[in-house]
Amino acid sequence: MGMAPVAHVLFNRFMNFNPKNPKWLNRDRFVLSNGHGCMLQYALLHLYGYALSIDDLKAFRRIDSITPGHPEAHDTPGVEVTTGPLGQGISNAVGLAIAQAHTAAVFNKPGYDLVNNYTYCFLGDGCLMEGVSAEACSLAGHLQLGNLIAIWDDNKITIDGDTNQAFTEDVLKRYESYGWHVLTVEDGDHNLDKIAEAIQKAKEVTDKPTLIQLKTTIGFGSKNQGTHGVHGSPLKADDIKQLKEKFGFNPEESFAVPQEVYDLCHKAAAKGAAKEEEWNQLFAKYAEEFKAEHDDLVRRQKGDLPEGWEKNLPVYTPSDAAVASRKLSETVLNKIFEAVPELVGGSADLTGSNLTRWKGAIDFQPPATGLGTYAGRYIRFGVREHGMGAIMNGMAAYGTVIPYGGTFLNFVSYAAGAVRLSALSQVRAIWVATHDSIGLGEDGPTHQPIEVLTHFRALPNCMVWRPADGNETSAAYYVALTSKHTPSILALSRQNLPQLEGSTIEKAIKGGYVLHEVEGADITLISTGSEVCIAIDAVKELKEKHNIKARVVSMPCMEVFDAQPKDYRLSVLPDGIPSLSIEVMSTMGWEKYSHEQFGLNRFGASGAYLDVYKKFEFTPEGIAKRAIATIDFWKDVPNIRSPINRAFTQLI
Amino acid sequence: MGMAPVAHVLFNRFMNFNPKNPKWLNRDRFVLSNGHGCMLQYALLHLYGYALSIDDLKAFRRIDSITPGHPEAHDTPGVEVTTGPLGQGISNAVGLAIAQAHTAAVFNKPGYDLVNNYTYCFLGDGCLMEGVSAEACSLAGHLQLGNLIAIWDDNKITIDGDTNQAFTEDVLKRYESYGWHVLTVEDGDHNLDKIAEAIQKAKEVTDKPTLIQLKTTIGFGSKNQGTHGVHGSPLKADDIKQLKEKFGFNPEESFAVPQEVYDLCHKAAAKGAAKEEEWNQLFAKYAEEFKAEHDDLVRRQKGDLPEGWEKNLPVYTPSDAAVASRKLSETVLNKIFEAVPELVGGSADLTGSNLTRWKGAIDFQPPATGLGTYAGRYIRFGVREHGMGAIMNGMAAYGTVIPYGGTFLNFVSYAAGAVRLSALSQVRAIWVATHDSIGLGEDGPTHQPIEVLTHFRALPNCMVWRPADGNETSAAYYVALTSKHTPSILALSRQNLPQLEGSTIEKAIKGGYVLHEVEGADITLISTGSEVCIAIDAVKELKEKHNIKARVVSMPCMEVFDAQPKDYRLSVLPDGIPSLSIEVMSTMGWEKYSHEQFGLNRFGASGAYLDVYKKFEFTPEGIAKRAIATIDFWKDVPNIRSPINRAFTQLI
Ligand SMILES: [Ca+2]
Ligand SMILES: [Ca+2]
């Protein structure tokens, strides 16, 4: 309630939007970073005429409503990004502002100021305390994002009570140190003109984001105003009654909105609709003069990729050289960057290791720095993995770019909070996650992932790819880029991998496939990434030394494999044969696909890559030993059942 | 190499330590937050006489050496905390300083300034960019930790190149905004006196942590000094040669240390040893005057708990009221806080939800605030989960406290980077992780964990507990507190849970046990936490409506269950009966214990708790339906094998 006055000023006097078309490209974006206050946002959306009825408001926090306990972008028209986990919304707002600046730089032309919207964000003390927002806001200052305006609900209260218990830093000074423009409104409860003045000033500073400190009283109007007792708890009945009387509503009616309030809001909305109409005319004119750009922008907003882009994906044969999959990923980027102009991304200060930059890429930088331009497509995120993840979510939500970000696989975990929201809010964001196992060698256990793939495989609507060679790397990019509503993590090796006999893009895009088949096989070996070629060597070892016939399945992406028809899955993992999974990290989750599991359920070791693999027996001999144990253990079981068979299907 | 001059000044002129006893309580702590520069730290430890030989240095980054690619506390004498993942070390340093301030406040007496050490930390640009350090350093400023001195290697270079690409904020201004004392040394390459002067000034400011900006040249002395080409890459042979000549070493010898260098270092070490000797005498005198405190401090350093503390753990019978396990956890804290005085912790601004504060607790606050004292044991961490996790690691490393921290289970993910290091560096840190499932209800999918338990179960050396009732909650605390080298996550419910017939602390500390046995069972139901009581209701449903006999296993902690002897595990999950796991989150990992899995492999929903459970069929009927499907599916399989049976054992 403390933010109701500023929300009124912002929506009524400043923001451009058309409730009848919540997807209008040049609308101003509104992000409620302190998402627990979402009743305010739902109420605004309702009042201004978005497709959100009084009944929807009444169903607040009820099952299957479009008004859940925190705002979810894919559920509710007018909600731009999914917020609630603190610090995410403001970081998403930085991503929205980056995408806006980039889209403007690419598409605006003299006389065609097509893209010039602002991103407004409300945030509370909690958002300011979270490290993710510190990362994103430091970068926003560096990037001089003048179209970003954040309004801090400075109510001196958090859930634990007074902010002086834990949060006594000088916030404005901190934001100044980031390069932000900062302002204060002393009386955020009453002084609407001062609020408007501050927003106006913020708009006038075009080379810095602005933070407005708005001093408010939590639960303003409530009998408990100014205490943490009103933080997220519903008001008591008598308090609601006195509050309604105080603000001129009929205390006996619930959810009764005076007609003059609707009228006021609908008038503002009509202005927004007119603005869109004007914009549509401009865009039609643009189509005549800049046909290619126009069509490109239309296409991007649909989420479709340019026709034929996939022809650029590299294809390999076994005679091609062994190459690290991080390097194969670099080759993909070099081949497709021209064909997929909406691909915009970078690395969290590991460009030379992640190999995320194509030749001749221009950096996304403020032109004043001389280091690049806003039309540049390569982002220097700095050592800010969590910020990068949340920024990617905002960029994707803008609707004109596909973001990607590089770091070591192990440090995608730093960004777990943001990756979770990528999945929940169904955005296409791509993690280029190199150094994907103990195979990174010398850096040692602090950098070697063990639990990371399991973690993100268990996250719903998140694809984890671990390609074994060049064709599988191309397949991973193909599926990641064509999955409009799902984020992807591409786990890529530091060490070289041979190009495999039997791999193709077509097979790999099924998530799992038979790489090596043999009549009358004694065992199925299932593996991913850098261990697939060792499994292939184990086939030889088993045949030559033990007269055992093994078939090999490559499973670059479990989630995609799970989506295949059952008969296909059973053809890959058939009944009647025992199976062994091989992956140099946690075995957790592999029981779903294999009878026995060879993995690493402990931390790794610092040493040369081959020494580390040998220590943990990830060699043809180590695999053969366990394959024999598996065959032995299952030989008495008649009619061995493939793990694909299940007693019942899971709810989706 | 840029930090070699300051390291020399710090170790030689300032730090108190005895290489012959790296565990001396009052030693100054040194943390290398930019852990990739660990060769410097290893070299220092060697020169000063820690148990680290020239051969150990030669084995740098080789398999099974004590000189891995990043410093690991449990591997190498003299390494206080495990660093490398950026931002962690400086945050650990905050934890070390908190533990120091607390230990001093509790144990120092007039005439006995027993605990007064400093914590020194080196950090680089990467550490400063990470959000985790922002969280921890903001709190450090609030807490006025005067004994914390951080030295920033300001070399203007990161891996991607010049810091002006992504990191142009005003760092000193930011730290001032946090309430830190800041200083600059212009010539950190040469001017040892200015360096010493700055450290001296830092020590004199006792009510603020200090950040010293040390302007250095990366790879100082190398032909490529000042470029990112020397960041983490070994120097070329000719460069090493000219470098040795420049600094007066014999260019033909590797690892040859001039005797005068050893002499200098050993002289400083001898001074440290004398200081310890002096301290030991003081401590012996303290023993005479303050016997209880003396013995308490000795005990704490061993990691042992006070004799008989566990008698305070509450025990329940089925006639006791149904209570949420977060509330049961609060009861445990209230019962044991007196008996376990080293328990020090708090919450990330969710005290009233996590119920982490015992009655009458005193806050850990600077006395000047009037809000508490340094002897206080309740920490207001603020909305800073990742910082809290890293601070807990530092607190545990100090050696006199056992840290705990509260947040919602879903937001332990924000701290994944720190939890991973708790596990790797083998520290006893306890997460009180409430609101552990869709059972939190209205807050909705943004707050409802799905993948979180799987994630941390897959993390080696990390216990995940999900107690089903009061006795299991007591058991969780018992094992968490007595496991000296393993962190724990206690997943606790928001909703009430009945006290179960058949649960005891003794059974539950085995990690999994038979809660309900029945002769000639048709199926085993395995469950955890809030679903166990529904499984018990499903037993009735199955018996009464379907004449099916079900036994129930409660599995509060998989990791602890895995450590039991095989015959015990087989008695819990026997051969010959099909089994079904029941847990309202990702099924991933449950295939290891059960034949079929009932879970939630999608995001949850916002609504009243019971409505959400019903939507996803977590009801006696929903369980019964799947139990019947399981029995049906497995009826044709003769000699059903328990999943406990495996073809081979995993490497540890
Ligand atoms: Ca607040
Ligand atoms: Ca640096």
PDB file of C-alpha atoms in Angstrom, chain A residues 61-64 68-70 72 82-86 88 126 129-131 134-135 138 142 158-160 164-170 173-174 176-178 349-351 365 371 380 382-386 410-411 413-414 416-417 420 423-424 442-443 445-451 454-455 457-460 580 586-589 591-592 596-599 601-603 605-607 611-612 615-617 626 629-630 633-634 637 641 645-648 650-652, chain B residues 61-64 68-70 72 82-86 88 126 129-131 134-135 138 142 158-160 164-170 173-174 176-178 349-351 365 371 380 382-386 410-411 413-414 416-417 420 423-424 442-443 445-451 454-455 457-460 580 586-589 591-592 596-599 601-603 605-608 611-612 615-617 626 629-630 633-634 637 641 645-648 650-652:
ATOM      1  CA  ARG A  61      -3.745 -16.695  -4.204  1.00  0.00           C
ATOM      2  CA  ARG A  62      -6.349 -19.353  -5.000  1.00  0.00           C
ATOM      3  CA  ILE A  63      -5.660 -22.487  -6.949  1.00  0.00           C
ATOM      4  CA  ASP A  64      -5.576 -22.142 -10.760  1.00  0.00           C
ATOM      5  CA  PRO A  68      -1.030 -16.200  -7.845  1.00  0.00           C
ATOM      6  CA  GLY A  69       0.826 -15.223  -4.660  1.00  0.00           C
ATOM      7  CA  HIS A  70       3.641 -13.712  -6.695  1.00  0.00           C
ATOM      8  CA  GLU A  72       4.035 -14.866 -12.980  1.00  0.00           C
ATOM      9  CA  THR A  82       8.054 -13.356 -12.860  1.00  0.00           C
ATOM     10  CA  THR A  83       9.082 -11.881  -9.522  1.00  0.00           C
ATOM     11  CA  GLY A  84       8.972 -12.642  -5.827  1.00  0.00           C
ATOM     12  CA  PRO A  85      12.362 -14.208  -5.213  1.00  0.00           C
ATOM     13  CA  LEU A  86      14.048 -11.018  -4.067  1.00  0.00           C
ATOM     14  CA  GLN A  88      15.404 -10.843  -9.439  1.00  0.00           C
ATOM     15  CA  GLY A 126      15.059  -6.903   0.371  1.00  0.00           C
ATOM     16  CA  MET A 129      20.214  -6.453   0.033  1.00  0.00           C
ATOM     17  CA  GLU A 130      20.392  -9.348  -2.432  1.00  0.00           C
ATOM     18  CA  GLY A 131      23.715  -9.802  -4.197  1.00  0.00           C
ATOM     19  CA  ALA A 134      24.182  -5.573  -6.707  1.00  0.00           C
ATOM     20  CA  GLU A 135      25.712  -7.401  -9.661  1.00  0.00           C
ATOM     21  CA  SER A 138      26.743  -2.286 -11.039  1.00  0.00           C
ATOM     22  CA  HIS A 142      28.669   0.801 -16.345  1.00  0.00           C
ATOM     23  CA  THR A 158      11.759  -5.563   6.520  1.00  0.00           C
ATOM     24  CA  ILE A 159      10.151  -8.795   7.667  1.00  0.00           C
ATOM     25  CA  ASP A 160      12.425  -8.962  10.707  1.00  0.00           C
ATOM     26  CA  ASN A 164      18.526  -0.733  11.325  1.00  0.00           C
ATOM     27  CA  GLN A 165      18.933  -4.338  12.495  1.00  0.00           C
ATOM     28  CA  ALA A 166      20.848  -5.390   9.397  1.00  0.00           C
ATOM     29  CA  PHE A 167      20.687  -2.802   6.644  1.00  0.00           C
ATOM     30  CA  THR A 168      22.331   0.470   7.585  1.00  0.00           C
ATOM     31  CA  GLU A 169      24.388   1.105   4.464  1.00  0.00           C
ATOM     32  CA  ASP A 170      24.007   4.353   2.529  1.00  0.00           C
ATOM     33  CA  LYS A 173      25.858   6.519  -2.127  1.00  0.00           C
ATOM     34  CA  ARG A 174      26.223   2.914  -3.222  1.00  0.00           C
ATOM     35  CA  GLU A 176      26.167   6.670  -7.070  1.00  0.00           C
ATOM     36  CA  SER A 177      29.315   4.548  -6.826  1.00  0.00           C
ATOM     37  CA  TYR A 178      27.799   2.329  -9.549  1.00  0.00           C
ATOM     38  CA  ASP A 349      34.565 -12.648 -17.547  1.00  0.00           C
ATOM     39  CA  LEU A 350      35.621 -15.976 -19.047  1.00  0.00           C
ATOM     40  CA  THR A 351      35.515 -15.144 -22.749  1.00  0.00           C
ATOM     41  CA  GLN A 365      28.989  -0.921 -24.711  1.00  0.00           C
ATOM     42  CA  LEU A 371      34.748   0.087 -26.552  1.00  0.00           C
ATOM     43  CA  ARG A 380      30.954  -8.174 -21.020  1.00  0.00           C
ATOM     44  CA  GLY A 382      31.864  -9.174 -15.557  1.00  0.00           C
ATOM     45  CA  VAL A 383      32.254 -11.779 -12.814  1.00  0.00           C
ATOM     46  CA  ARG A 384      28.529 -11.706 -12.131  1.00  0.00           C
ATOM     47  CA  GLU A 385      26.929 -15.083 -12.877  1.00  0.00           C
ATOM     48  CA  HIS A 386      23.721 -14.561 -10.932  1.00  0.00           C
ATOM     49  CA  ASN A 410      30.185 -25.211 -11.806  1.00  0.00           C
ATOM     50  CA  PHE A 411      29.335 -21.534 -11.510  1.00  0.00           C
ATOM     51  CA  SER A 413      25.094 -22.837  -9.574  1.00  0.00           C
ATOM     52  CA  TYR A 414      25.817 -19.280  -8.419  1.00  0.00           C
ATOM     53  CA  ALA A 416      20.515 -21.043  -9.531  1.00  0.00           C
ATOM     54  CA  GLY A 417      17.908 -18.501  -8.422  1.00  0.00           C
ATOM     55  CA  ARG A 420      14.915 -21.454 -11.801  1.00  0.00           C
ATOM     56  CA  ALA A 423      12.407 -22.293 -16.331  1.00  0.00           C
ATOM     57  CA  LEU A 424       9.315 -21.164 -14.419  1.00  0.00           C
ATOM     58  CA  GLU A 442      44.213 -28.790 -12.583  1.00  0.00           C
ATOM     59  CA  ASP A 443      41.726 -26.227 -11.246  1.00  0.00           C
ATOM     60  CA  PRO A 445      37.504 -29.796  -6.829  1.00  0.00           C
ATOM     61  CA  THR A 446      36.488 -26.169  -6.227  1.00  0.00           C
ATOM     62  CA  HIS A 447      35.787 -25.930  -9.959  1.00  0.00           C
ATOM     63  CA  GLN A 448      34.776 -29.491 -10.892  1.00  0.00           C
ATOM     64  CA  PRO A 449      31.006 -30.029 -11.056  1.00  0.00           C
ATOM     65  CA  ILE A 450      29.596 -33.151  -9.407  1.00  0.00           C
ATOM     66  CA  GLU A 451      25.991 -32.293  -8.525  1.00  0.00           C
ATOM     67  CA  THR A 454      21.553 -33.494 -11.511  1.00  0.00           C
ATOM     68  CA  HIS A 455      20.377 -30.206 -10.057  1.00  0.00           C
ATOM     69  CA  ARG A 457      17.960 -32.004 -14.747  1.00  0.00           C
ATOM     70  CA  ALA A 458      15.652 -32.052 -11.718  1.00  0.00           C
ATOM     71  CA  LEU A 459      14.510 -28.505 -12.464  1.00  0.00           C
ATOM     72  CA  PRO A 460      11.302 -28.670 -14.532  1.00  0.00           C
ATOM     73  CA  LEU A 580      25.133 -49.307 -17.356  1.00  0.00           C
ATOM     74  CA  SER A 586      26.710 -37.715  -9.549  1.00  0.00           C
ATOM     75  CA  THR A 587      24.862 -40.881 -10.524  1.00  0.00           C
ATOM     76  CA  MET A 588      21.673 -39.417  -9.117  1.00  0.00           C
ATOM     77  CA  GLY A 589      18.952 -39.570 -11.746  1.00  0.00           C
ATOM     78  CA  GLU A 591      18.644 -44.982 -12.241  1.00  0.00           C
ATOM     79  CA  LYS A 592      15.745 -43.750 -14.338  1.00  0.00           C
ATOM     80  CA  GLU A 596      23.546 -49.833 -12.906  1.00  0.00           C
ATOM     81  CA  GLN A 597      25.435 -46.553 -12.683  1.00  0.00           C
ATOM     82  CA  PHE A 598      29.086 -45.636 -12.947  1.00  0.00           C
ATOM     83  CA  GLY A 599      29.702 -42.084 -11.766  1.00  0.00           C
ATOM     84  CA  ASN A 601      29.528 -39.394  -5.947  1.00  0.00           C
ATOM     85  CA  ARG A 602      32.411 -37.562  -4.289  1.00  0.00           C
ATOM     86  CA  PHE A 603      34.430 -34.440  -5.045  1.00  0.00           C
ATOM     87  CA  ALA A 605      40.810 -33.894  -7.624  1.00  0.00           C
ATOM     88  CA  SER A 606      43.337 -31.381  -8.886  1.00  0.00           C
ATOM     89  CA  GLY A 607      45.669 -32.834 -11.494  1.00  0.00           C
ATOM     90  CA  ASP A 611      45.473 -38.470 -14.310  1.00  0.00           C
ATOM     91  CA  VAL A 612      42.172 -37.436 -12.772  1.00  0.00           C
ATOM     92  CA  LYS A 615      42.274 -41.972 -10.558  1.00  0.00           C
ATOM     93  CA  PHE A 616      38.535 -42.435 -10.752  1.00  0.00           C
ATOM     94  CA  GLU A 617      38.791 -45.296 -13.289  1.00  0.00           C
ATOM     95  CA  ARG A 626      31.785 -52.458 -14.250  1.00  0.00           C
ATOM     96  CA  ALA A 629      29.892 -56.776 -12.955  1.00  0.00           C
ATOM     97  CA  THR A 630      26.587 -55.534 -14.347  1.00  0.00           C
ATOM     98  CA  PHE A 633      24.644 -59.285 -11.474  1.00  0.00           C
ATOM     99  CA  TRP A 634      21.711 -59.380 -13.880  1.00  0.00           C
ATOM    100  CA  VAL A 637      17.071 -62.190 -13.859  1.00  0.00           C
ATOM    101  CA  ARG A 641      12.797 -54.974 -17.932  1.00  0.00           C
ATOM    102  CA  ASN A 645       8.721 -49.209 -18.396  1.00  0.00           C
ATOM    103  CA  ARG A 646       6.869 -47.630 -15.518  1.00  0.00           C
ATOM    104  CA  ALA A 647       3.855 -48.577 -13.423  1.00  0.00           C
ATOM    105  CA  PHE A 648       2.210 -45.202 -13.974  1.00  0.00           C
ATOM    106  CA  GLN A 650       3.814 -38.725 -13.817  1.00  0.00           C
ATOM    107  CA  LEU A 651       1.463 -35.762 -13.600  1.00  0.00           C
ATOM    108  CA  ILE A 652       2.439 -32.833 -15.795  1.00  0.00           C
TER     109      ILE A 652
ATOM    110  CA  ARG B  61      48.249 -28.901  -9.246  1.00  0.00           C
ATOM    111  CA  ARG B  62      49.272 -32.572  -9.449  1.00  0.00           C
ATOM    112  CA  ILE B  63      47.085 -35.443  -8.456  1.00  0.00           C
ATOM    113  CA  ASP B  64      46.893 -36.211  -4.709  1.00  0.00           C
ATOM    114  CA  PRO B  68      45.815 -28.295  -5.449  1.00  0.00           C
ATOM    115  CA  GLY B  69      44.833 -25.697  -8.064  1.00  0.00           C
ATOM    116  CA  HIS B  70      42.898 -23.711  -5.480  1.00  0.00           C
ATOM    117  CA  GLU B  72      41.582 -26.319   0.207  1.00  0.00           C
ATOM    118  CA  THR B  82      38.710 -23.174   0.817  1.00  0.00           C
ATOM    119  CA  THR B  83      38.731 -20.495  -1.861  1.00  0.00           C
ATOM    120  CA  GLY B  84      38.735 -20.133  -5.622  1.00  0.00           C
ATOM    121  CA  PRO B  85      35.061 -19.694  -6.416  1.00  0.00           C
ATOM    122  CA  LEU B  86      35.123 -15.909  -6.475  1.00  0.00           C
ATOM    123  CA  GLN B  88      33.617 -16.687  -1.201  1.00  0.00           C
ATOM    124  CA  GLY B 126      36.447 -10.723  -9.452  1.00  0.00           C
ATOM    125  CA  MET B 129      32.077  -8.059  -8.637  1.00  0.00           C
ATOM    126  CA  GLU B 130      30.396 -11.117  -7.096  1.00  0.00           C
ATOM    127  CA  GLY B 131      27.117 -10.480  -5.297  1.00  0.00           C
ATOM    128  CA  ALA B 134      28.478  -7.442  -1.650  1.00  0.00           C
ATOM    129  CA  GLU B 135      26.064  -9.114   0.746  1.00  0.00           C
ATOM    130  CA  SER B 138      27.411  -4.743   3.613  1.00  0.00           C
ATOM    131  CA  HIS B 142      26.760  -2.794   9.717  1.00  0.00           C
ATOM    132  CA  THR B 158      40.430  -9.341 -15.177  1.00  0.00           C
ATOM    133  CA  ILE B 159      40.445 -12.470 -17.321  1.00  0.00           C
ATOM    134  CA  ASP B 160      38.576 -10.689 -20.106  1.00  0.00           C
ATOM    135  CA  ASN B 164      37.006  -0.795 -17.847  1.00  0.00           C
ATOM    136  CA  GLN B 165      35.075  -3.296 -19.999  1.00  0.00           C
ATOM    137  CA  ALA B 166      32.666  -4.188 -17.212  1.00  0.00           C
ATOM    138  CA  PHE B 167      33.807  -2.869 -13.851  1.00  0.00           C
ATOM    139  CA  THR B 168      33.920   0.893 -13.680  1.00  0.00           C
ATOM    140  CA  GLU B 169      32.163   1.476 -10.380  1.00  0.00           C
ATOM    141  CA  ASP B 170      33.869   3.458  -7.621  1.00  0.00           C
ATOM    142  CA  LYS B 173      32.890   4.813  -2.422  1.00  0.00           C
ATOM    143  CA  ARG B 174      30.828   1.639  -2.376  1.00  0.00           C
ATOM    144  CA  GLU B 176      32.325   3.644   2.373  1.00  0.00           C
ATOM    145  CA  SER B 177      28.590   3.385   1.754  1.00  0.00           C
ATOM    146  CA  TYR B 178      28.708   0.046   3.600  1.00  0.00           C
ATOM    147  CA  ASP B 349      15.252 -11.731   7.411  1.00  0.00           C
ATOM    148  CA  LEU B 350      12.683 -14.474   7.960  1.00  0.00           C
ATOM    149  CA  THR B 351      12.888 -14.891  11.733  1.00  0.00           C
ATOM    150  CA  GLN B 365      25.076  -6.508  17.243  1.00  0.00           C
ATOM    151  CA  LEU B 371      20.324  -3.530  19.697  1.00  0.00           C
ATOM    152  CA  ARG B 380      20.255 -10.628  11.757  1.00  0.00           C
ATOM    153  CA  GLY B 382      19.387  -9.480   6.312  1.00  0.00           C
ATOM    154  CA  VAL B 383      18.032 -10.691   2.971  1.00  0.00           C
ATOM    155  CA  ARG B 384      21.421 -12.154   2.073  1.00  0.00           C
ATOM    156  CA  GLU B 385      21.220 -15.930   1.694  1.00  0.00           C
ATOM    157  CA  HIS B 386      24.443 -16.413  -0.255  1.00  0.00           C
ATOM    158  CA  ASN B 410      13.756 -22.626  -2.025  1.00  0.00           C
ATOM    159  CA  PHE B 411      16.237 -19.851  -1.314  1.00  0.00           C
ATOM    160  CA  SER B 413      19.517 -22.328  -3.838  1.00  0.00           C
ATOM    161  CA  TYR B 414      20.597 -18.686  -3.861  1.00  0.00           C
ATOM    162  CA  ALA B 416      24.393 -22.928  -3.692  1.00  0.00           C
ATOM    163  CA  GLY B 417      27.945 -21.667  -4.198  1.00  0.00           C
ATOM    164  CA  ARG B 420      29.002 -26.492  -2.040  1.00  0.00           C
ATOM    165  CA  ALA B 423      30.506 -29.667   1.850  1.00  0.00           C
ATOM    166  CA  LEU B 424      33.904 -29.595   0.132  1.00  0.00           C
ATOM    167  CA  GLU B 442      -0.365 -19.416  -1.282  1.00  0.00           C
ATOM    168  CA  ASP B 443       3.108 -18.025  -2.003  1.00  0.00           C
ATOM    169  CA  PRO B 445       5.529 -21.688  -7.568  1.00  0.00           C
ATOM    170  CA  THR B 446       8.144 -18.940  -7.165  1.00  0.00           C
ATOM    171  CA  HIS B 447       8.610 -20.124  -3.580  1.00  0.00           C
ATOM    172  CA  GLN B 448       7.800 -23.855  -3.804  1.00  0.00           C
ATOM    173  CA  PRO B 449      10.870 -26.091  -4.082  1.00  0.00           C
ATOM    174  CA  ILE B 450      10.802 -28.872  -6.654  1.00  0.00           C
ATOM    175  CA  GLU B 451      14.442 -29.564  -7.496  1.00  0.00           C
ATOM    176  CA  THR B 454      17.606 -33.474  -5.322  1.00  0.00           C
ATOM    177  CA  HIS B 455      20.264 -30.827  -5.846  1.00  0.00           C
ATOM    178  CA  ARG B 457      21.249 -34.800  -2.065  1.00  0.00           C
ATOM    179  CA  ALA B 458      23.483 -35.048  -5.132  1.00  0.00           C
ATOM    180  CA  LEU B 459      26.072 -32.800  -3.478  1.00  0.00           C
ATOM    181  CA  PRO B 460      28.682 -35.021  -1.784  1.00  0.00           C
ATOM    182  CA  LEU B 580       6.770 -46.792  -4.100  1.00  0.00           C
ATOM    183  CA  SER B 586      11.240 -34.086  -8.044  1.00  0.00           C
ATOM    184  CA  THR B 587      11.361 -37.871  -8.177  1.00  0.00           C
ATOM    185  CA  MET B 588      14.963 -37.706  -9.321  1.00  0.00           C
ATOM    186  CA  GLY B 589      17.109 -39.825  -7.055  1.00  0.00           C
ATOM    187  CA  GLU B 591      14.866 -44.658  -8.177  1.00  0.00           C
ATOM    188  CA  LYS B 592      17.842 -45.581  -6.030  1.00  0.00           C
ATOM    189  CA  GLU B 596       8.233 -46.694  -8.612  1.00  0.00           C
ATOM    190  CA  GLN B 597       8.102 -43.006  -7.729  1.00  0.00           C
ATOM    191  CA  PHE B 598       5.269 -40.637  -6.955  1.00  0.00           C
ATOM    192  CA  GLY B 599       6.425 -37.031  -6.988  1.00  0.00           C
ATOM    193  CA  ASN B 601       8.227 -33.155 -11.765  1.00  0.00           C
ATOM    194  CA  ARG B 602       6.651 -29.818 -12.611  1.00  0.00           C
ATOM    195  CA  PHE B 603       6.235 -26.494 -10.849  1.00  0.00           C
ATOM    196  CA  ALA B 605       0.659 -23.829  -7.757  1.00  0.00           C
ATOM    197  CA  SER B 606      -0.509 -20.935  -5.632  1.00  0.00           C
ATOM    198  CA  GLY B 607      -3.437 -21.828  -3.396  1.00  0.00           C
ATOM    199  CA  ALA B 608      -4.451 -23.044   0.028  1.00  0.00           C
ATOM    200  CA  ASP B 611      -6.043 -27.483  -2.348  1.00  0.00           C
ATOM    201  CA  VAL B 612      -2.543 -27.684  -3.759  1.00  0.00           C
ATOM    202  CA  LYS B 615      -4.543 -30.798  -7.178  1.00  0.00           C
ATOM    203  CA  PHE B 616      -1.461 -32.954  -7.408  1.00  0.00           C
ATOM    204  CA  GLU B 617      -3.185 -35.977  -5.810  1.00  0.00           C
ATOM    205  CA  ARG B 626      -0.342 -45.502  -7.470  1.00  0.00           C
ATOM    206  CA  ALA B 629      -0.563 -49.617 -10.103  1.00  0.00           C
ATOM    207  CA  THR B 630       2.831 -50.495  -8.661  1.00  0.00           C
ATOM    208  CA  PHE B 633       3.036 -53.697 -12.632  1.00  0.00           C
ATOM    209  CA  TRP B 634       5.413 -55.820 -10.570  1.00  0.00           C
ATOM    210  CA  VAL B 637       8.227 -60.320 -11.753  1.00  0.00           C
ATOM    211  CA  ARG B 641      15.041 -57.397  -6.068  1.00  0.00           C
ATOM    212  CA  ASN B 645      21.240 -54.555  -4.257  1.00  0.00           C
ATOM    213  CA  ARG B 646      23.813 -53.242  -6.690  1.00  0.00           C
ATOM    214  CA  ALA B 647      26.190 -54.804  -9.176  1.00  0.00           C
ATOM    215  CA  PHE B 648      29.159 -52.911  -7.779  1.00  0.00           C
ATOM    216  CA  GLN B 650      30.738 -46.682  -5.934  1.00  0.00           C
ATOM    217  CA  LEU B 651      34.199 -45.223  -5.462  1.00  0.00           C
ATOM    218  CA  ILE B 652      34.498 -42.975  -2.426  1.00  0.00           C
TER     219      ILE B 652
END
